[in-house]
Coordinates of C-alpha atoms and ligand atoms in Angstrom, one line a residue:
M124 CA 25.0 -21.1 0.7
Q125 CA 28.2 -20.1 1.8
K126 CA 29.1 -17.6 -1.7
F127 CA 25.7 -16.1 -0.7
A128 CA 26.4 -15.2 2.9
Q129 CA 29.4 -14.1 2.1
T130 CA 27.7 -11.7 -0.3
C131 CA 26.0 -10.5 2.3
D132 CA 28.4 -10.1 4.5
A133 CA 30.3 -7.2 2.2
V134 CA 27.4 -5.9 1.1
A135 CA 27.1 -4.5 5.0
A136 CA 30.4 -3.3 5.3
T137 CA 29.9 -0.9 2.6
T138 CA 27.1 2.0 2.8
K139 CA 27.6 3.1 -0.5
K140 CA 24.1 2.2 -2.4
L141 CA 25.9 1.3 -6.2
Q142 CA 29.0 -1.4 -4.3
K143 CA 25.4 -3.0 -3.0
T144 CA 23.9 -3.0 -5.7
A145 CA 27.3 -4.1 -7.8
L146 CA 28.0 -6.9 -5.2
V147 CA 24.6 -8.5 -6.0
A148 CA 24.4 -8.3 -9.6
E149 CA 28.1 -9.9 -9.7
Y150 CA 27.0 -12.4 -7.6
L151 CA 23.6 -12.7 -9.6
K152 CA 25.2 -13.3 -12.8
S153 CA 27.9 -15.7 -10.8
R154 CA 24.2 -17.7 -10.3
S155 CA 22.8 -20.3 -12.2
L156 CA 19.0 -18.8 -13.3
H157 CA 17.6 -21.3 -10.3
E158 CA 20.1 -20.2 -7.8
A159 CA 20.0 -16.6 -8.4
A160 CA 16.0 -16.9 -8.5
V161 CA 16.2 -18.2 -4.8
S162 CA 18.9 -15.4 -2.9
A163 CA 16.9 -12.8 -4.8
I164 CA 14.0 -13.8 -2.7
F165 CA 16.7 -14.0 0.1
L166 CA 18.4 -10.9 -0.8
S167 CA 14.9 -9.7 0.1
G168 CA 14.7 -11.1 3.6
K169 CA 12.2 -13.2 2.9
P170 CA 12.2 -16.9 2.6
F171 CA 9.3 -17.2 0.0
P172 CA 7.4 -14.7 -2.8
A173 CA 6.1 -12.2 -1.1
W174 CA 1.9 -13.0 -3.1
E175 CA 2.7 -16.6 -1.2
E176 CA 1.0 -17.0 1.8
T177 CA 3.7 -19.8 3.1
T178 CA 5.0 -19.1 6.4
L179 CA 7.3 -20.6 8.5
Q180 CA 5.8 -20.2 11.5
V181 CA 9.1 -20.1 13.7
G182 CA 9.4 -17.8 16.3
G183 CA 13.0 -15.6 17.9
A184 CA 12.7 -17.9 21.4
L185 CA 12.5 -21.2 19.7
L186 CA 16.1 -19.9 16.9
W187 CA 17.4 -18.8 21.1
R188 CA 17.1 -22.6 22.5
I189 CA 19.0 -23.6 19.1
V190 CA 21.3 -21.1 18.6
A191 CA 22.1 -22.2 23.3
E192 CA 21.9 -25.5 22.5
L193 CA 24.3 -25.9 18.6
A194 CA 26.9 -23.1 20.0
E195 CA 26.5 -25.2 24.0
K196 CA 26.1 -22.5 25.3
D197 CA 23.7 -21.0 28.4
D198 CA 21.9 -17.8 28.7
V199 CA 24.0 -15.7 30.4
E200 CA 26.2 -16.4 27.9
L201 CA 23.7 -15.8 24.5
S202 CA 22.3 -13.1 26.3
A203 CA 26.2 -10.7 26.3
A204 CA 26.4 -11.9 23.3
Y205 CA 22.7 -10.9 21.8
R206 CA 23.8 -7.3 23.6
R207 CA 27.3 -6.8 22.2
H208 CA 25.3 -7.5 18.6
G209 CA 21.7 -7.7 18.8
D210 CA 21.3 -9.9 16.3
L211 CA 20.3 -13.5 16.5
G212 CA 21.7 -14.4 13.2
A213 CA 25.4 -12.5 14.0
V214 CA 25.4 -13.7 17.7
A215 CA 25.1 -17.5 15.5
G216 CA 28.5 -16.8 13.5
E217 CA 30.0 -15.8 15.7
L218 CA 28.8 -18.6 18.5
L219 CA 28.4 -21.6 16.2
P220 CA 31.8 -24.4 15.9
Q221 CA 32.4 -25.4 12.9
K222 CA 32.5 -28.5 11.8
P223 CA 33.7 -30.4 9.1
G224 CA 31.0 -31.5 6.0
Q225 CA 28.8 -28.1 7.1
G226 CA 27.9 -26.8 4.2
L227 CA 24.1 -25.8 2.3
N228 CA 24.2 -25.5 -1.3
I229 CA 21.3 -22.4 -1.3
L230 CA 18.8 -24.8 -3.4
E231 CA 18.6 -26.8 -0.9
V232 CA 17.7 -24.1 2.4
S233 CA 14.9 -22.9 0.4
E234 CA 13.5 -26.3 0.0
K235 CA 14.3 -27.1 3.6
F236 CA 12.0 -23.7 4.6
R237 CA 9.5 -24.9 3.0
E238 CA 10.0 -28.5 4.6
I239 CA 9.3 -26.4 7.5
A240 CA 6.4 -24.5 6.5
A241 CA 4.8 -27.5 5.8
A242 CA 5.6 -28.6 8.4
R243 CA 2.6 -28.4 12.0
G244 CA 3.7 -29.1 15.2
A245 CA 6.2 -26.9 17.2
T246 CA 8.6 -30.4 18.1
K247 CA 8.3 -30.9 13.9
K248 CA 9.2 -27.7 12.8
A249 CA 12.3 -27.3 15.7
A250 CA 13.6 -30.6 14.6
L251 CA 13.8 -29.4 10.9
V252 CA 14.8 -26.3 12.2
R253 CA 18.3 -27.9 14.4
D254 CA 18.8 -30.5 11.3
L255 CA 19.9 -27.0 9.4
L256 CA 21.3 -24.9 11.3
A257 CA 23.5 -27.8 12.1
G258 CA 24.2 -28.5 8.7
A259 CA 25.3 -24.5 7.7
T260 CA 28.1 -22.5 8.3
P261 CA 28.4 -20.1 11.2
L262 CA 27.8 -18.1 8.6
E263 CA 25.6 -19.6 6.7
A264 CA 23.3 -20.2 10.0
K265 CA 23.8 -16.2 10.3
Y266 CA 22.3 -15.5 6.7
I267 CA 19.5 -18.4 7.5
I268 CA 18.6 -17.3 10.6
K269 CA 18.0 -13.2 9.3
I270 CA 15.9 -14.9 6.3
V271 CA 13.7 -16.7 9.6
T272 CA 13.1 -13.5 11.6
G273 CA 12.6 -11.9 7.8
D274 CA 15.3 -9.2 8.1
L275 CA 18.6 -9.1 6.9
R276 CA 20.3 -6.0 8.1
I277 CA 22.5 -5.3 5.9
G278 CA 21.5 -1.9 4.5
L279 CA 19.9 -3.3 0.7
K280 CA 15.8 -3.3 0.4
E281 CA 13.6 -5.2 -2.3
S282 CA 13.8 -1.6 -4.7
L283 CA 18.4 -2.3 -4.5
V284 CA 17.8 -6.4 -4.8
E285 CA 15.6 -4.6 -8.0
E286 CA 18.5 -2.1 -8.7
A287 CA 21.0 -4.8 -8.4
I288 CA 18.3 -7.6 -11.8
A289 CA 18.3 -4.1 -13.6
K290 CA 22.0 -4.4 -13.3
A291 CA 22.7 -7.8 -13.8
Y292 CA 20.0 -8.6 -16.9
G293 CA 21.0 -5.6 -19.4
A294 CA 17.1 -4.4 -18.6
T295 CA 15.8 -0.8 -16.6
L296 CA 14.7 -0.1 -13.7
A297 CA 11.0 0.7 -14.6
E298 CA 11.0 -2.5 -15.9
V299 CA 12.0 -4.4 -13.4
Q300 CA 9.5 -2.7 -10.7
R301 CA 7.1 -3.4 -13.0
A302 CA 7.3 -6.9 -13.0
N303 CA 7.9 -7.3 -9.3
M304 CA 4.9 -5.3 -9.0
L305 CA 2.7 -7.2 -11.0
L306 CA 3.8 -11.0 -9.8
G307 CA 4.6 -10.2 -6.0
D308 CA 7.6 -12.4 -7.4
I309 CA 10.8 -11.5 -7.3
G310 CA 12.0 -14.6 -8.2
E311 CA 10.4 -15.0 -11.2
T312 CA 10.9 -11.2 -11.8
L313 CA 14.3 -12.2 -12.3
R314 CA 14.2 -15.0 -14.5
L315 CA 11.9 -13.6 -16.5
A316 CA 15.2 -10.2 -16.3
A317 CA 17.7 -12.9 -17.0
Q318 CA 15.1 -13.9 -20.1
R319 CA 14.6 -10.8 -21.9
K320 CA 11.1 -10.9 -20.6
L321 CA 10.3 -8.5 -18.7
A322 CA 7.3 -7.2 -20.8
E323 CA 5.1 -10.4 -20.0
A324 CA 5.1 -10.5 -16.3
K325 CA 1.1 -10.7 -16.2
M326 CA -0.6 -9.5 -13.3
R327 CA -1.9 -13.5 -11.9
L328 CA -5.9 -13.0 -11.1
F329 CA -5.8 -14.6 -7.2
H330 CA -1.8 -13.4 -6.7
P331 CA -2.7 -10.2 -4.2
L332 CA -1.4 -6.9 -5.4
G333 CA 0.6 -5.4 -2.5
F334 CA -1.7 -3.1 -0.7
M335 CA -1.9 1.0 -1.0
L336 CA -1.9 2.3 2.6
A337 CA -2.8 6.0 4.3
S338 CA 0.3 9.1 5.4
P339 CA -2.0 10.2 9.0
I340 CA -2.8 14.1 8.7
E341 CA -3.2 16.2 12.2
S342 CA -5.6 19.1 10.8
A343 CA -8.5 19.2 8.3
E344 CA -6.4 22.0 6.3
E345 CA -3.3 19.5 6.3
G346 CA -6.2 17.1 4.4
L347 CA -6.9 19.3 1.3
S348 CA -2.9 20.9 1.9
Y349 CA -2.0 17.9 -0.8
F350 CA -3.4 17.9 -4.3
A351 CA -6.0 20.0 -6.0
E352 CA -9.4 17.2 -5.9
A353 CA -10.2 15.3 -3.1
A354 CA -12.4 12.6 -3.0
V355 CA -12.9 11.7 0.0
E356 CA -14.1 8.9 2.5
D357 CA -15.3 6.9 5.4
K358 CA -12.7 5.5 7.4
Y359 CA -14.5 2.1 8.2
D360 CA -12.3 -0.2 10.8
G361 CA -12.6 -3.1 9.3
I362 CA -9.6 -4.9 7.7
R363 CA -9.3 -4.4 4.7
A364 CA -9.0 -7.6 2.3
Q365 CA -8.4 -7.5 -1.5
A366 CA -10.9 -9.9 -3.7
H367 CA -9.6 -11.5 -6.4
V368 CA -13.3 -12.5 -8.7
S369 CA -12.8 -15.2 -11.6
A370 CA -15.7 -16.6 -13.7
G371 CA -17.6 -17.5 -10.3
K372 CA -14.6 -18.3 -8.5
V373 CA -13.1 -15.7 -5.7
K374 CA -10.5 -15.6 -3.6
I375 CA -10.0 -13.0 -0.5
F376 CA -6.4 -11.7 0.9
S377 CA -6.2 -9.8 4.0
R378 CA -3.6 -7.4 3.7
T379 CA -0.7 -9.7 5.5
R380 CA -2.4 -11.7 2.6
D381 CA -3.4 -14.5 3.5
E382 CA -6.5 -16.0 2.3
I383 CA -9.0 -15.3 4.5
T384 CA -12.4 -16.5 1.5
E385 CA -13.2 -18.3 4.5
S386 CA -14.4 -16.6 7.2
F387 CA -16.5 -14.9 5.1
P388 CA -18.3 -17.8 3.3
E389 CA -21.6 -15.0 2.8
L390 CA -18.6 -12.8 1.0
P391 CA -18.6 -15.1 -2.6
N392 CA -21.3 -15.3 -3.3
A393 CA -21.9 -12.0 -3.3
L394 CA -18.8 -11.3 -5.2
A395 CA -19.3 -14.1 -8.1
S396 CA -21.9 -11.8 -9.2
L397 CA -19.6 -9.9 -11.0
P398 CA -20.7 -8.9 -14.8
Y399 CA -16.7 -10.4 -15.4
D400 CA -13.5 -10.9 -13.6
A401 CA -12.0 -8.1 -11.4
I402 CA -10.4 -7.2 -8.1
L403 CA -11.9 -5.3 -5.5
D404 CA -10.0 -3.1 -2.9
G405 CA -11.9 -3.0 0.0
E406 CA -13.1 -3.2 3.4
I407 CA -14.6 -6.1 5.0
V408 CA -16.8 -4.5 8.5
A409 CA -19.7 -5.9 11.0
W410 CA -22.6 -4.6 8.9
E411 CA -25.8 -3.9 10.5
Y412 CA -27.5 -3.7 7.1
P413 CA -31.4 -2.0 6.7
R414 CA -34.6 -3.2 6.8
A415 CA -35.8 -2.0 3.4
A416 CA -34.0 -2.7 0.8
A417 CA -31.5 -0.6 0.1
D418 CA -29.6 1.2 -3.8
T419 CA -26.5 0.4 -2.3
R420 CA -24.1 1.7 -4.5
Q421 CA -24.4 5.6 -4.6
L422 CA -21.7 8.0 -5.4
V423 CA -23.5 10.3 -2.8
D424 CA -21.0 13.6 -4.2
E425 CA -21.8 17.1 -2.2
P426 CA -20.9 17.5 1.2
Q427 CA -23.1 17.2 4.6
S428 CA -26.1 17.7 1.9
E429 CA -28.9 16.1 4.2
E430 CA -29.6 14.0 0.5
G431 CA -26.0 12.5 1.0
E432 CA -26.6 12.4 5.1
E433 CA -29.2 10.0 3.9
K434 CA -27.6 8.2 1.1
A435 CA -24.8 6.9 3.5
T436 CA -26.7 6.0 5.9
S437 CA -29.5 4.1 3.9
L438 CA -27.0 1.1 3.1
G439 CA -26.4 0.4 6.4
R440 CA -24.3 1.4 9.1
A441 CA -20.8 -0.5 10.4
R442 CA -20.7 -2.2 13.6
P443 CA -17.7 -1.8 16.3
F444 CA -14.5 -3.9 15.2
S445 CA -15.3 -6.2 18.4
V446 CA -18.4 -7.4 16.4
L447 CA -16.1 -8.7 13.0
Q448 CA -14.1 -9.5 15.7
Q449 CA -16.3 -12.5 16.5
R450 CA -15.9 -13.6 13.0
L451 CA -12.2 -13.4 12.3
G452 CA -9.8 -17.2 12.5
R453 CA -12.5 -19.2 11.5
K454 CA -12.4 -21.5 9.2
K455 CA -16.3 -23.0 9.6
V456 CA -18.9 -20.5 10.1
S457 CA -21.9 -21.1 12.1
E458 CA -25.2 -20.4 10.6
K459 CA -26.2 -18.3 13.9
M460 CA -23.7 -16.2 13.3
L461 CA -24.0 -15.1 9.8
H462 CA -27.6 -15.1 11.0
D463 CA -25.5 -12.2 14.3
N464 CA -23.1 -10.9 12.8
P465 CA -23.5 -10.5 9.5
V466 CA -20.8 -8.7 7.2
A467 CA -20.0 -6.8 4.1
F468 CA -16.7 -5.9 1.5
L469 CA -17.2 -2.0 1.6
A470 CA -15.4 -1.4 -2.0
F471 CA -13.5 1.4 -2.9
D472 CA -11.9 0.5 -5.1
V473 CA -10.8 -1.7 -8.2
L474 CA -7.5 -2.9 -9.4
Y475 CA -8.0 -5.1 -12.1
A476 CA -11.8 -5.3 -15.0
N477 CA -12.4 -6.8 -17.3
G478 CA -9.5 -7.7 -18.2
D479 CA -7.7 -4.7 -17.8
L480 CA -5.1 -3.9 -15.1
L481 CA -6.1 -0.6 -13.7
I482 CA -3.6 0.9 -11.6
E483 CA -1.6 2.9 -13.8
Q484 CA -5.7 4.9 -14.4
P485 CA -6.2 7.6 -11.9
L486 CA -8.5 7.3 -9.3
R487 CA -11.7 9.1 -10.4
E488 CA -11.0 6.6 -13.2
R489 CA -11.2 4.0 -11.6
A490 CA -13.7 4.7 -9.3
Q491 CA -16.2 4.8 -12.5
I492 CA -15.2 1.8 -13.5
L493 CA -16.0 0.5 -10.0
D494 CA -19.4 2.2 -9.6
E495 CA -20.5 0.7 -13.2
L496 CA -19.1 -2.6 -11.8
L497 CA -21.4 -2.8 -8.5
A498 CA -24.5 -0.7 -10.9
A499 CA -24.3 -4.4 -12.8
E500 CA -24.4 -6.6 -10.2
R501 CA -26.4 -4.9 -8.6
Q502 CA -28.7 -5.9 -10.8
T503 CA -28.1 -9.1 -10.9
I504 CA -28.7 -9.4 -7.1
H505 CA -32.3 -8.4 -7.0
H506 CA -32.4 -10.3 -9.7
R507 CA -31.8 -13.2 -7.1
V508 CA -33.4 -12.0 -4.4
T509 CA -36.6 -11.3 -5.5
D510 CA -36.1 -14.8 -7.3
T511 CA -34.9 -15.8 -3.2
Q512 CA -38.1 -13.9 -1.8
R513 CA -40.6 -15.6 -4.4
K514 CA -39.2 -19.5 -3.5
S515 CA -38.1 -18.6 0.3
Q516 CA -40.2 -20.7 3.0
S517 CA -39.5 -19.3 5.4
K518 CA -38.6 -15.3 6.6
F519 CA -35.4 -16.3 8.7
E520 CA -34.6 -18.2 5.2
F521 CA -35.7 -14.5 3.2
E522 CA -33.5 -12.4 5.9
Q523 CA -30.8 -14.7 5.5
E524 CA -30.8 -15.0 2.2
Q525 CA -30.5 -11.2 1.4
V526 CA -27.7 -10.9 3.5
M527 CA -26.4 -14.3 1.8
T528 CA -26.3 -11.8 -2.0
A529 CA -26.7 -8.0 -0.3
S530 CA -23.4 -8.0 1.4
V531 CA -20.6 -5.5 -1.9
I532 CA -21.5 -2.3 -1.3
R533 CA -19.7 0.8 -3.5
A534 CA -17.9 2.6 0.0
P535 CA -20.2 6.0 -0.2
V536 CA -17.8 8.7 -1.9
F537 CA -17.8 12.8 -0.3
R538 CA -16.0 16.3 -1.9
A539 CA -14.5 18.4 0.8
A540 CA -13.8 21.9 -0.7
S541 CA -13.3 23.3 1.8
A542 CA -11.3 22.8 5.9
D543 CA -14.8 23.0 6.7
D544 CA -16.1 20.7 4.5
L545 CA -13.9 18.5 5.8
E546 CA -15.0 18.6 9.4
E547 CA -18.2 18.5 9.3
L548 CA -17.5 14.8 7.1
F549 CA -15.7 13.4 9.7
T550 CA -18.4 14.4 13.2
S551 CA -20.8 12.6 11.0
A552 CA -18.4 9.8 9.5
Q553 CA -18.0 8.6 13.1
A554 CA -21.8 9.0 14.4
R555 CA -22.0 6.9 11.9
G556 CA -19.3 4.3 14.1
N557 CA -17.4 5.2 11.3
E558 CA -13.1 6.0 12.4
G559 CA -12.7 8.9 11.4
L560 CA -12.4 10.3 7.1
M561 CA -9.3 8.4 3.5
I562 CA -8.4 11.3 1.7
K563 CA -8.3 10.2 -1.5
D564 CA -6.5 11.7 -4.0
L565 CA -8.1 11.6 -7.6
D566 CA -5.9 12.4 -9.9
S567 CA -3.8 9.5 -8.1
L568 CA -2.0 5.9 -9.3
Y569 CA -2.9 2.7 -7.1
L570 CA 0.7 2.3 -5.6
P571 CA 1.3 -0.8 -4.9
G572 CA 2.1 -1.9 -0.5
K573 CA 3.7 3.0 -1.0
R574 CA 1.8 4.7 1.8
G575 CA 2.3 8.5 0.4
K576 CA 0.8 11.2 0.9
S577 CA -1.9 10.1 -2.5
W578 CA -4.3 8.1 0.6
L579 CA -4.9 9.7 3.7
K580 CA -6.6 8.6 7.0
M581 CA -8.1 11.6 10.0
K582 CA -9.2 9.8 13.3
R583 CA -8.9 10.8 16.3
E584 CA -7.6 9.4 19.4
L585 CA -10.4 7.7 21.7
A586 CA -8.1 8.9 24.3
T587 CA -5.1 7.9 25.7
L588 CA -4.0 5.8 28.8
D589 CA -1.4 6.9 31.5
V590 CA 0.0 3.1 32.3
V591 CA 3.8 1.7 34.1
V592 CA 5.9 -0.5 31.4
T593 CA 5.7 -4.1 33.7
A594 CA 8.0 -6.9 31.2
V595 CA 10.1 -5.1 27.7
E596 CA 11.5 -7.3 24.7
Y597 CA 13.6 -7.2 22.0
G598 CA 11.6 -6.2 18.4
H599 CA 12.1 -6.6 15.5
G600 CA 13.8 -5.7 12.4
R601 CA 15.3 -2.1 13.3
R602 CA 14.6 -2.8 16.7
I603 CA 16.1 -6.6 17.0
G604 CA 19.0 -5.0 19.6
V605 CA 17.0 -3.3 21.9
L606 CA 14.4 -3.4 24.3
S607 CA 11.6 -1.5 22.4
D608 CA 8.2 -3.7 22.9
Y609 CA 6.9 -2.8 26.3
T610 CA 4.0 -4.4 28.4
F611 CA 2.3 -2.5 30.5
A612 CA -0.3 -2.4 33.1
V613 CA -3.4 -0.1 34.3
W614 CA -3.7 -0.3 39.1
D615 CA -6.4 -2.2 39.8
G616 CA -6.2 -1.2 43.2
D617 CA -2.7 -1.4 45.3
K618 CA -2.0 -3.9 42.1
L619 CA -0.9 -3.9 38.0
V620 CA -2.6 -5.1 35.5
N621 CA -1.8 -5.6 32.2
I622 CA -3.6 -4.5 29.9
G623 CA -2.3 -3.9 26.3
K624 CA 1.7 -4.0 24.4
A625 CA 2.7 -1.7 22.1
Y626 CA 5.7 -1.5 20.4
S627 CA 5.4 2.3 18.0
G628 CA 6.2 5.7 18.9
L629 CA 9.0 6.6 20.9
T630 CA 12.4 7.4 19.0
D631 CA 15.8 5.5 18.4
A632 CA 17.5 8.2 20.9
E633 CA 14.3 6.9 23.9
I634 CA 14.4 3.7 23.0
A635 CA 17.8 3.3 23.8
E636 CA 18.2 5.1 26.2
M637 CA 14.8 3.0 27.6
T638 CA 16.7 -0.1 26.6
H639 CA 19.6 1.1 29.6
W640 CA 17.1 1.7 32.3
F641 CA 15.1 -1.6 31.5
L642 CA 18.5 -4.0 31.4
E643 CA 19.3 -2.5 34.4
H644 CA 16.3 -2.9 36.4
T645 CA 15.6 -6.3 35.6
I646 CA 14.0 -8.4 37.8
E647 CA 13.3 -11.7 35.5
D648 CA 15.6 -12.6 32.4
Q649 CA 13.4 -14.6 30.4
G650 CA 15.5 -14.4 27.4
F651 CA 14.0 -12.5 24.5
R652 CA 11.5 -11.0 27.7
R653 CA 12.4 -9.6 31.1
I654 CA 9.9 -8.3 33.9
V655 CA 11.1 -5.3 34.8
E656 CA 10.9 -3.1 38.0
P657 CA 7.0 -1.4 37.6
K658 CA 8.8 2.5 37.2
I659 CA 8.5 4.0 33.6
V660 CA 5.5 5.5 32.9
L661 CA 4.6 5.7 29.1
E662 CA 0.7 7.7 27.4
V663 CA -1.0 5.2 24.9
A664 CA -3.4 5.9 22.0
F665 CA -5.1 3.3 20.9
N666 CA -8.4 3.3 18.2
N667 CA -10.2 1.0 20.4
M668 CA -11.5 -0.8 23.5
M669 CA -12.7 -4.5 23.6
R670 CA -13.0 -7.2 26.5
S671 CA -10.0 -9.8 26.7
D672 CA -8.7 -12.4 28.2
R673 CA -5.1 -11.8 26.7
H674 CA -4.3 -9.8 30.0
D675 CA -6.0 -10.2 33.7
S676 CA -7.3 -6.6 33.5
G677 CA -9.7 -8.0 31.3
F678 CA -9.5 -5.3 28.2
A679 CA -7.7 -5.0 25.8
L680 CA -6.1 -2.3 23.3
R681 CA -7.0 -1.7 19.9
F682 CA -3.4 -0.7 18.5
P683 CA -2.2 0.8 20.9
R684 CA 0.7 3.0 20.0
I685 CA 3.2 5.0 22.7
V686 CA 2.4 9.2 22.7
R687 CA 5.1 9.6 24.9
L688 CA 7.6 9.0 28.0
R689 CA 5.8 10.7 31.3
P690 CA 9.1 11.3 33.3
D691 CA 6.5 14.0 34.8
K692 CA 4.4 11.6 36.2
S693 CA 4.9 8.5 39.2
R694 CA 4.2 5.6 38.6
E695 CA 1.4 5.6 41.7
E696 CA 0.7 8.1 39.1
A697 CA -0.7 6.7 36.3
D698 CA -4.7 4.6 35.9
T699 CA -6.8 2.5 37.2
I700 CA -9.2 0.1 35.9
E701 CA -11.9 2.2 37.3
S702 CA -10.6 4.7 34.3
V703 CA -10.5 2.3 31.9
Q704 CA -13.9 0.8 32.4
E705 CA -15.3 4.7 32.4
I706 CA -13.5 4.9 28.7
F707 CA -15.3 0.9 27.6
K708 CA -18.4 2.4 28.9
K709 CA -18.2 5.7 26.1
Q710 CA -17.3 4.3 23.4
E711 CA -19.8 1.5 23.5
R712 CA -22.5 4.0 24.4
K713 CA -21.3 6.2 20.8
S714 CA -21.0 3.1 19.2
N715 CA -25.0 2.0 19.5
Q716 CA -26.1 6.0 19.5
Ligands
AMP941 P1 -4.6 2.2 9.1 O1 -4.8 1.1 9.7 O2 -4.3 2.9 10.3 O3 -3.2 2.3 9.2 O4 -5.1 3.2 8.0 C1 -5.3 2.3 6.6 C2 -7.0 2.4 7.0 O5 -7.5 1.7 7.2 C3 -6.8 0.3 5.4 O6 -5.6 -0.5 5.4 C4 -8.3 -0.5 5.9 O7 -7.6 -1.4 6.2 C5 -8.7 0.8 6.3 N1 -9.7 1.6 5.7 C6 -10.6 2.0 6.4 N2 -12.1 2.2 5.4 C7 -10.2 3.2 4.6 C8 -10.8 3.6 3.0 N3 -12.4 4.2 2.8 N4 -10.6 3.6 2.1 C9 -9.7 2.8 1.8 N5 -8.5 2.1 3.1 C10 -10.1 1.7 4.6

């Protein structure tokens, strides 16, 4: 691990990409295959390969406490060092004592990470982390902590590790990238590169691929400015999901690549009816099913025709995210919950079907394959429903069974040729209870994990709120040394009540300036968190609002984003709980329309 840490220090010391990759390549070649594979994962700033669901679940506060204890420093000294470095790993590197007998092999560190991930309970985890850091040299501890917090901060992205692997083992960058994309495992990719077997990398079912992401657009005109032919879909407000299906076995993964199959026991049933192995990309949405059995798989391609409109609504409609929220994170889902809060899988892409990886085919072709796949699936469902209908004893049982089987829906696709078409589609998407639109380039390939201009998202804010910052925290990743996470509040009479927390939207310069201000105006220093004088006013936007006991206002915001600082407003001018209630009511009215 010492050699690894030295290499990281050397990589951090140069800004030249070529030099960084040369240093990494040289280091990788000097290691055994095992060590090099683990190193590649660590060099991407992760404790485990990307595809794995394992997480360490070790928070910043715990690390902070352990570093303080091992370094024998109090909070004031540690905070001072943290301000100097802006990184807990670097703080450990400076403050931890060098002792004889320290030093770890990188494979040992990897094993310890697994033990920490598997440990249940904070005390057990803390003891293992403490042991690991106590056995490491200060330089090793520096990088162990950086890996635990998920960012090495040495200017080395996974793409540079891919370059280094190509350089070290004489492969082309494209070969390495392709294998890594398919495997989601940079360590395994390195092994194949070292054995000159990159071409053998195969997509593995039940290992989630990265999700293709969308870029926001500001106007309908912009939505049609990047490509020739656009497919337009509603933007559903649910959770992104990737379903892997093979021979009756089904697993569903979330955007963080965690398995979420258990929370949606009705979906495997429906997905297992696909005629062949497949990976579908889609959104799980709380769904109101139409009373009559509907044809759920049309491709609707005239913009705004009444027929198109009718087809889109005959599928049923989305219910608000707050309904879906009650289904999330549950290991056991009651019959009542299944019945009262049914969901649908709105499928909008297919990444693999019947033995063929499809991500390198244009959306135009993938869409067609998806249509065919789901049309075939509908036949099976139809038979099953009629069968159930015949057998079912009670009405309730039949309704239940219908929901259990008819829940994979092809997300309707529209076409738009002008900005006006888009505006109209946008309005009707919102009238259907959806967030807005997704505009996709029909000629684009599926790029896992990439946010580009082939997928665009068009949505409008529900409203914005002017809020007062009451507490701040140090950020993560690039923002680790600055106070960039803000908890904010609105007025309830003459009291400020918290309503949310946000960490994006300001420029680096603004954050630096705010950090300075907050440090000077701290009421209580809690280490990672500071209660600050409630004087700074922000404008925040959000996707919607829900009732929640997370904050003392009784409300929480979904996807809050800082729009801008409002130095022009005094704190007295911030919004009140009454305006929050007003927005909430408006939102409920809209979703009931
Ligand atoms: P955002 O979360 O605002 O960045 O928007 C991107 C997310 O919208 C995706 O990750 C999906 O979860 C979601 N989404 C909803 N409908 C669609 C759709 N038709 N196509 C792609 N993504 C969608």
